[in-house]
Every structure is written in structure tokens, then in C-alpha cells.
Coordinates of C-alpha atoms and ligand atoms in Angstrom, one line a residue:
X153 CA 108.2 73.2 112.5
X154 CA 107.2 71.4 109.2
X155 CA 104.3 69.1 108.8
X156 CA 104.4 68.0 104.9
X157 CA 106.9 68.2 102.4
X158 CA 107.6 71.6 100.5
X159 CA 109.2 71.8 96.9
X160 CA 110.3 75.6 96.3
X161 CA 112.2 76.5 93.6
X162 CA 114.3 79.5 92.7
X163 CA 116.1 81.2 89.2
X164 CA 119.3 81.4 88.9
X165 CA 120.3 85.5 87.9
X166 CA 122.9 87.6 86.3
X167 CA 123.3 90.8 85.9
X168 CA 123.4 92.2 82.6
X169 CA 124.9 95.5 83.2
X170 CA 125.5 97.8 86.1
X171 CA 127.5 95.6 88.9
X172 CA 129.3 97.7 91.5
X173 CA 127.8 101.2 90.1
X174 CA 124.2 99.8 91.5
X175 CA 126.1 99.9 94.9
X176 CA 126.1 104.0 94.6
X177 CA 122.8 104.5 93.0
X178 CA 123.4 103.7 89.8
X179 CA 120.6 101.4 87.3
X180 CA 121.2 97.8 87.2
X181 CA 119.5 95.4 84.6
X182 CA 119.4 92.0 86.1
X183 CA 117.4 88.9 84.7
X184 CA 116.3 85.3 85.9
X185 CA 117.7 82.6 84.0
X186 CA 116.3 79.2 83.4
X187 CA 118.7 77.5 85.3
X188 CA 116.7 77.2 88.9
X189 CA 118.0 76.1 92.6
X190 CA 115.2 73.6 93.9
X191 CA 114.8 72.8 97.4
X192 CA 113.0 70.2 99.1
X193 CA 111.8 70.6 102.8
X194 CA 110.7 67.4 104.4
X195 CA 109.4 66.5 107.5
X196 CA 111.6 64.3 109.9
X197 CA 110.5 62.7 112.5
X198 CA 113.7 62.2 114.3
X199 CA 113.5 66.0 115.4
X200 CA 116.2 67.3 114.0
X201 CA 116.8 69.3 110.7
X202 CA 118.9 68.2 108.1
X203 CA 120.2 70.6 105.2
X204 CA 122.1 69.0 102.7
X205 CA 123.6 71.6 99.5
X206 CA 125.2 68.7 97.4
X207 CA 126.7 71.3 95.1
X208 CA 129.0 72.8 97.6
X209 CA 129.6 69.7 99.8
X210 CA 127.3 70.6 102.7
X211 CA 125.1 68.2 105.0
X212 CA 124.4 69.5 108.6
X213 CA 121.9 68.9 110.8
X214 CA 120.3 70.4 114.4
X215 CA 118.3 69.3 117.0
X216 CA 115.1 71.2 115.9
X217 CA 113.8 71.2 119.7
X218 CA 117.3 73.2 121.0
X219 CA 116.7 76.0 117.8
X220 CA 113.2 76.3 118.7
X221 CA 114.4 77.2 122.7
X222 CA 117.0 79.6 121.1
X223 CA 114.6 81.3 118.9
X224 CA 111.8 81.4 119.9
X225 CA 111.5 85.3 119.7
X226 CA 112.0 85.4 115.7
X227 CA 109.5 82.6 115.3
X228 CA 107.2 85.4 117.0
X229 CA 107.6 88.1 115.0
X230 CA 106.1 88.5 111.8
X231 CA 108.6 91.6 110.5
X232 CA 111.9 91.4 109.4
X233 CA 114.7 91.4 111.8
X234 CA 118.1 92.4 110.7
X235 CA 120.9 89.9 110.8
X236 CA 122.9 92.0 113.6
X237 CA 126.5 91.2 114.8
X238 CA 125.3 89.7 117.8
X239 CA 122.9 87.8 116.2
X240 CA 125.0 86.1 113.5
X241 CA 127.2 85.4 116.5
X242 CA 124.9 83.2 118.2
X243 CA 123.7 81.4 114.4
X244 CA 127.3 80.9 114.6
X245 CA 127.3 79.0 118.1
X246 CA 124.2 77.4 116.9
X247 CA 125.2 76.2 114.0
X248 CA 128.4 74.8 115.6
X249 CA 130.8 77.0 113.4
X250 CA 134.1 78.0 114.4
X251 CA 134.5 82.0 115.8
X252 CA 136.7 82.8 112.9
X253 CA 134.8 81.0 110.0
X254 CA 134.0 83.3 106.7
X255 CA 134.2 80.7 103.8
X256 CA 131.4 81.2 101.7
X257 CA 130.5 77.4 102.6
X258 CA 129.9 78.3 106.5
X259 CA 128.2 81.9 105.4
X260 CA 125.5 79.5 102.9
X261 CA 125.0 77.2 106.3
X262 CA 124.3 80.6 108.4
X263 CA 122.3 82.3 105.9
X264 CA 119.7 79.1 105.7
X265 CA 119.5 78.7 109.1
X266 CA 119.0 82.2 109.7
X267 CA 116.3 82.4 106.9
X268 CA 114.7 78.9 108.1
X269 CA 114.1 79.9 111.6
X270 CA 112.3 83.1 110.6
X271 CA 110.0 82.5 107.5
X272 CA 106.4 81.3 108.1
X273 CA 106.0 78.4 105.5
X274 CA 103.1 79.0 103.3
X275 CA 101.4 76.7 99.8
X276 CA 100.5 79.9 98.0
X277 CA 102.4 82.9 97.9
X278 CA 100.7 86.0 97.6
X279 CA 102.4 89.5 96.4
X280 CA 103.0 90.4 100.1
X281 CA 104.5 87.1 100.4
X282 CA 107.1 87.9 97.8
X283 CA 107.7 91.1 99.0
X284 CA 108.1 89.3 102.3
X285 CA 110.6 86.9 100.8
X286 CA 112.5 89.5 99.1
X287 CA 113.2 91.0 102.3
X288 CA 114.4 88.2 103.9
X289 CA 116.5 87.4 100.5
X290 CA 118.3 90.8 101.4
X291 CA 119.0 90.0 104.9
X292 CA 120.3 86.7 103.9
X293 CA 122.6 88.6 101.5
X294 CA 123.5 90.7 104.1
X295 CA 124.5 87.8 106.3
X296 CA 126.9 87.0 103.1
X297 CA 128.4 90.3 102.1
X298 CA 127.3 93.0 104.4
X299 CA 126.4 95.6 102.2
X300 CA 124.7 94.7 99.5
X301 CA 122.5 96.5 96.5
X302 CA 119.5 94.6 96.5
X303 CA 119.6 93.8 93.1
X304 CA 120.1 90.2 93.6
X305 CA 116.9 89.1 95.5
X306 CA 115.0 91.4 94.0
X307 CA 115.1 89.1 90.3
X308 CA 115.2 86.2 92.3
X309 CA 112.1 86.8 93.9
X310 CA 110.1 88.4 90.9
X311 CA 112.1 87.2 88.4
X312 CA 112.1 88.1 84.5
X313 CA 114.0 91.1 83.7
X314 CA 114.5 94.4 85.7
X315 CA 115.6 97.6 86.0
X316 CA 116.8 98.3 89.4
X317 CA 117.9 101.3 90.9
X318 CA 117.9 102.4 94.9
X319 CA 115.2 99.9 95.7
X320 CA 113.4 101.2 92.9
X321 CA 112.3 97.8 90.5
X322 CA 110.3 98.2 87.4
X323 CA 110.0 95.0 85.0
X324 CA 110.7 94.9 81.6
X325 CA 107.6 94.5 79.8
X326 CA 108.6 92.3 77.0
X327 CA 112.3 91.2 77.6
X328 CA 113.5 89.0 74.6
X329 CA 114.6 85.9 74.9
X330 CA 117.9 85.8 74.6
X331 CA 120.6 83.1 74.7
X332 CA 123.3 83.4 76.7
X333 CA 126.2 81.0 77.8
X334 CA 126.9 81.7 81.4
X335 CA 130.6 80.6 82.6
X336 CA 131.8 80.2 85.5
X337 CA 135.4 80.3 85.7
X338 CA 135.6 78.2 89.3
X339 CA 138.0 80.9 90.4
X340 CA 136.6 82.2 94.1
X341 CA 136.0 85.5 95.2
X342 CA 134.8 87.7 97.8
X343 CA 131.7 90.3 96.8
X344 CA 132.4 92.1 100.1
X345 CA 136.2 92.7 99.5
X346 CA 135.2 93.4 95.7
X347 CA 132.6 95.6 97.0
X348 CA 135.0 97.7 99.2
X349 CA 138.0 97.7 96.5
X350 CA 135.4 99.8 94.2
X351 CA 134.6 101.6 96.8
X352 CA 138.3 102.5 98.0
X353 CA 138.8 103.3 94.3
X354 CA 136.1 105.7 93.9
X355 CA 137.4 107.4 97.5
X356 CA 140.8 107.4 96.4
X357 CA 140.6 108.5 92.4
X358 CA 137.0 110.5 92.7
X359 CA 137.7 112.3 89.1
X360 CA 138.4 109.1 87.5
X361 CA 136.0 106.5 88.8
X362 CA 132.9 108.6 89.3
X363 CA 133.0 109.0 85.5
X364 CA 133.5 105.6 85.2
X365 CA 129.8 104.5 87.1
X366 CA 128.2 106.9 85.1
X367 CA 129.2 105.4 81.9
X368 CA 127.9 102.2 83.4
X369 CA 124.3 103.9 84.4
X370 CA 124.0 104.9 80.9
X371 CA 124.9 101.4 79.6
X372 CA 122.2 100.0 81.6
X373 CA 120.0 102.5 80.1
X374 CA 120.6 101.8 76.7
X375 CA 120.8 98.1 77.2
X376 CA 117.3 98.5 78.2
X377 CA 116.4 100.5 75.2
X378 CA 117.6 98.3 73.2
X379 CA 115.8 95.5 75.3
X380 CA 112.3 97.1 74.9
X381 CA 112.9 97.8 71.3
X382 CA 113.9 94.0 70.8
X383 CA 110.5 92.5 72.2
X384 CA 108.7 95.3 69.8
X385 CA 110.6 94.4 66.6
X386 CA 113.6 92.6 66.9
X387 CA 116.4 93.3 64.2
X388 CA 119.9 91.9 63.6
X389 CA 121.3 95.2 64.4
X390 CA 120.3 95.4 67.6
X391 CA 122.8 92.2 68.7
X392 CA 125.6 94.6 67.5
X393 CA 124.8 97.2 69.9
X394 CA 124.5 94.4 72.7
X395 CA 127.6 93.1 72.1
X396 CA 129.4 97.1 71.8
X397 CA 127.9 97.6 75.3
X398 CA 129.2 94.5 76.5
X399 CA 132.3 95.4 75.3
X400 CA 132.3 99.1 76.8
X401 CA 131.0 97.7 80.6
X402 CA 133.8 94.8 80.7
X403 CA 136.7 97.2 79.8
X404 CA 135.1 99.9 82.8
X405 CA 134.8 96.9 85.1
X406 CA 138.3 96.2 84.4
X407 CA 139.1 99.8 85.4
X408 CA 137.4 99.8 88.4
X409 CA 139.4 96.6 89.2
X410 CA 137.2 93.9 89.3
X411 CA 138.7 92.1 86.4
X412 CA 140.7 88.8 86.5
X413 CA 143.2 86.7 84.2
X414 CA 140.6 84.0 84.2
X415 CA 137.7 86.9 83.1
X416 CA 139.9 88.1 80.3
X417 CA 140.7 84.3 79.2
X418 CA 136.7 84.0 78.7
X419 CA 136.9 87.0 76.8
X420 CA 139.5 85.8 74.5
X421 CA 138.1 82.4 73.8
X422 CA 134.4 84.0 72.7
X423 CA 136.0 86.7 70.9
X424 CA 138.0 84.2 68.5
X425 CA 134.7 82.9 68.1
X426 CA 133.1 86.2 67.1
X427 CA 131.3 86.5 70.9
X428 CA 131.1 89.2 73.4
X429 CA 131.8 88.4 77.1
X430 CA 131.6 90.6 80.1
X431 CA 132.1 89.4 83.7
X432 CA 128.3 89.2 85.5
X433 CA 128.3 89.9 89.6
X434 CA 131.0 90.8 91.8
X435 CA 133.9 89.9 88.8
X436 CA 137.4 88.8 90.7
X437 CA 136.8 85.3 89.1
X438 CA 133.2 84.0 89.2
X439 CA 130.9 83.8 86.3
X440 CA 130.9 85.2 82.9
X441 CA 127.8 85.9 80.5
X442 CA 128.5 85.3 76.6
X443 CA 125.7 86.3 74.1
X444 CA 124.6 83.8 72.2
X445 CA 123.1 85.4 68.7
X446 CA 120.7 84.0 66.6
X447 CA 121.5 82.0 63.6
X448 CA 124.5 80.9 65.9
X449 CA 124.5 77.0 64.4
X450 CA 124.5 74.2 67.9
X451 CA 128.2 72.6 67.0
X452 CA 130.1 76.4 67.0
X453 CA 128.3 76.8 70.4
X454 CA 129.2 73.2 71.3
X455 CA 133.1 73.9 70.1
X456 CA 133.1 77.1 71.8
X457 CA 132.1 75.5 74.9
X458 CA 134.3 72.3 74.9
X459 CA 137.4 75.0 74.7
X460 CA 135.9 76.8 77.5
X461 CA 135.8 74.0 79.3
X462 CA 139.6 73.1 78.7
X463 CA 140.4 76.4 80.8
X464 CA 138.6 74.4 83.3
X465 CA 135.5 76.2 83.3
X466 CA 131.6 75.3 83.6
X467 CA 129.3 76.4 81.0
X468 CA 125.4 76.3 80.7
X469 CA 123.9 77.5 77.9
X470 CA 120.0 79.5 79.0
X471 CA 117.8 81.8 78.5
X472 CA 116.6 84.9 80.0
X473 CA 113.6 86.2 81.8
X474 CA 112.4 82.8 83.8
X475 CA 110.4 83.4 86.5
X476 CA 111.1 84.3 90.4
X477 CA 110.9 81.8 93.4
X478 CA 108.1 79.5 93.2
X479 CA 106.0 76.7 94.8
X480 CA 105.9 73.3 93.0
X481 CA 103.6 70.5 93.9
X482 CA 105.8 67.1 93.6
X483 CA 103.6 66.4 90.3
X484 CA 104.7 69.2 88.4
X485 CA 108.2 68.9 88.7
X486 CA 110.0 67.5 86.3
X487 CA 111.4 63.6 86.2
X488 CA 115.0 65.3 86.4
X489 CA 114.6 67.5 89.2
X490 CA 112.8 64.9 91.3
X491 CA 115.6 62.2 90.5
X492 CA 118.2 64.1 91.5
X493 CA 116.0 65.6 94.7
X494 CA 115.6 61.9 95.8
X495 CA 119.4 61.1 95.4
X496 CA 120.0 63.5 97.8
Ligands
PMV691 O1 127.8 88.8 94.3 P1 127.1 88.8 93.6 O2 128.1 88.0 91.7 O3 126.0 88.2 93.6 O4 127.3 90.6 92.7 C1 127.3 91.2 94.0 C2 126.6 92.4 92.8 C3 127.4 93.7 93.2 O5 126.5 94.8 92.3 C4 129.1 94.0 92.9 C5 127.2 93.8 94.9 C6 125.6 94.1 95.1 O6 125.2 94.2 95.8 O7 124.7 94.5 93.7

């Protein structure tokens, strides 16, 4: 299937505001991070395709001839096919996964296999190719969590800072280079269950929950306005507004039932140092973001990272607005990335 080495990277992403509300047609603001995942596709002469995802402890190999036999229909289609439950079951058989397995790791394997079998390889991506990648990534999301809004795949494909509402995407023209701390509480959670929980709460208490979603929508719009203003004429007061928006949204997300004690702890630890945090994504554990204001001394950031690490969390300091999914030549790769790929 593959005749030469292909190097690809995709940005990490966070939702600044609008998670969960976006599933109900509201606005979300999402940004690509300067933390990238690299993928090396390398031809083998042993007739196998190997998948190695060291960060989640996955090493898998399949016989290419068997895959081709099974999935010729996929490969002949130029357009997107939806991962129907039957197709996912078939993939599980091919992947050698047990029938009842639904753990994140297995879903990652299935999503890889599905996309691997379906996407044609190219050396340079046009806008049309990126549109296709975005659509495929959306289908990959469907394998993982059923009913995604589409915001995650959009920001990973296009990069930058995006406003997203019901499939309509607009890029913020000049997003400010905000520094943030991304913290992984390492508390596992299931996006599908959390999204369903919010839906149930909305059905049970429409008069209470619908206004929360409307308020989150307004927070996203206000944040978009302030980020636009910061791109044009940055001023310290704008950070105060961003911090207030973060706090209000975090409270709303707690009221939607997607908070977690670990996320409360993140907010408290950073608040004690004058910084503001909120969960990002589905919540229930997972990751949170903390806004790092300009003028913060590096020792203060280090002390905060230390405090969060001693809670058992992982932290990365990064900036927002990174490029979307990209192809690289081997020579253009950072030596650290090259070494990490060589060590696989
Ligand atoms: O599962 P995550 O952390 O990538 O975030 C999902 C974001 C939600 O708004 C909760 C769901 C969605 O599809 O937009």
C-alpha cells in the first residue's frame, strides 16, 4: 500500500469555550496548540502494517494482504464512507479485538485501521485534500464517540483559532499568541457518556439547562470579540476579561455535571497563584487549561507546574494558534522528534 516514508504531524488542540454547548448548536472557540503528534508511515517488506502508539502502550501488526482482501471496497471509493456499526464490528474482527472491548486504546486502534484502509496517500495537500482529511477525521471521531460536533477534527485539520457552529467554521484573523498551561489530570473519562449526561440533564431540566448553554454561547462570542481586539491592540485589561470568562464557564460546566474533583483541584492550585483555569473538552477528568498572563516570571510558572505535578498531573506550557495537519520532509523535522521516531 505504501511505497515510501511519509511523515505527518497534527497539532494538539483545546476548546477555549463552548464544549458541550457546541453539541447543541452553540458556538465553540477552539485553538490548535504548539504541541504536535508526529506520525511516520514507513514501508515494510514483511507484508505487515505495524501500528505503534508508544504514549498509550499500543503495538499492533496486521497482514496487509488480508486487509486488502477484506477491504477492497473501501479503497476503491474516493469519497467518505460512514463507519456503520456493522463496519466497526468487521474492523474489530480484522483488528483481532475482543467483541466487548470499548476501551479508549482499542478505539484508537480501530480508528487508525479504519482511516488507514480508507485514505489515499499524497505528498502535498491541497485545500480539497484537507477537506477530505477533515471529513475522514470526523468519521474517526464517530468511531470513538458516536455523535461528535465536528469541532475537534476541524481545528486539528485547519489549525489556528476557529469559531465553530454547526459545521460552519470561521478562522480568527489575527489570534493573539496566548500562552497557556495544558494540564492532564490523568483521570480517565468517556466523552460519549459525558455528552449523553448533558443531553439527559437538558431533557430533564430544560428551563435550567438551556439558559446555561445560551450563556456558554455568549461566553464564546465575548471571548472571540476580546481575542480579536487583542490581535489589533493588546492591553492588560483584556486578560482580566478572559479570566472572568474562564471562571464563569468553568462554573457552568460544573452545573452541566461534567466537572470532577481533579479539575476543581487544578482550579484551586492555580487560583492560589492568581491564575484562572477551566476544563477543556468533555470534562469528567481529562484536561484543563490555565491562562498564563504576560509578565509572569518563569520561576512562578515552574513553581505552579511543580505544585500540579505533585497532585499527580502532567503539565505542558504551550501557545495557541499552531498550524493544522501537515506533511514534513525528513530533513525538516526537529532533531528531538526525529530521535523519538527513530526510537520506536
Ligand atoms: O472528547 P474531547 O475532550 O475531545 O472533547 C469533546 C468536546 C465536546 O464538546 C464535549 C463534544 C463534541 O463533539 O464537541
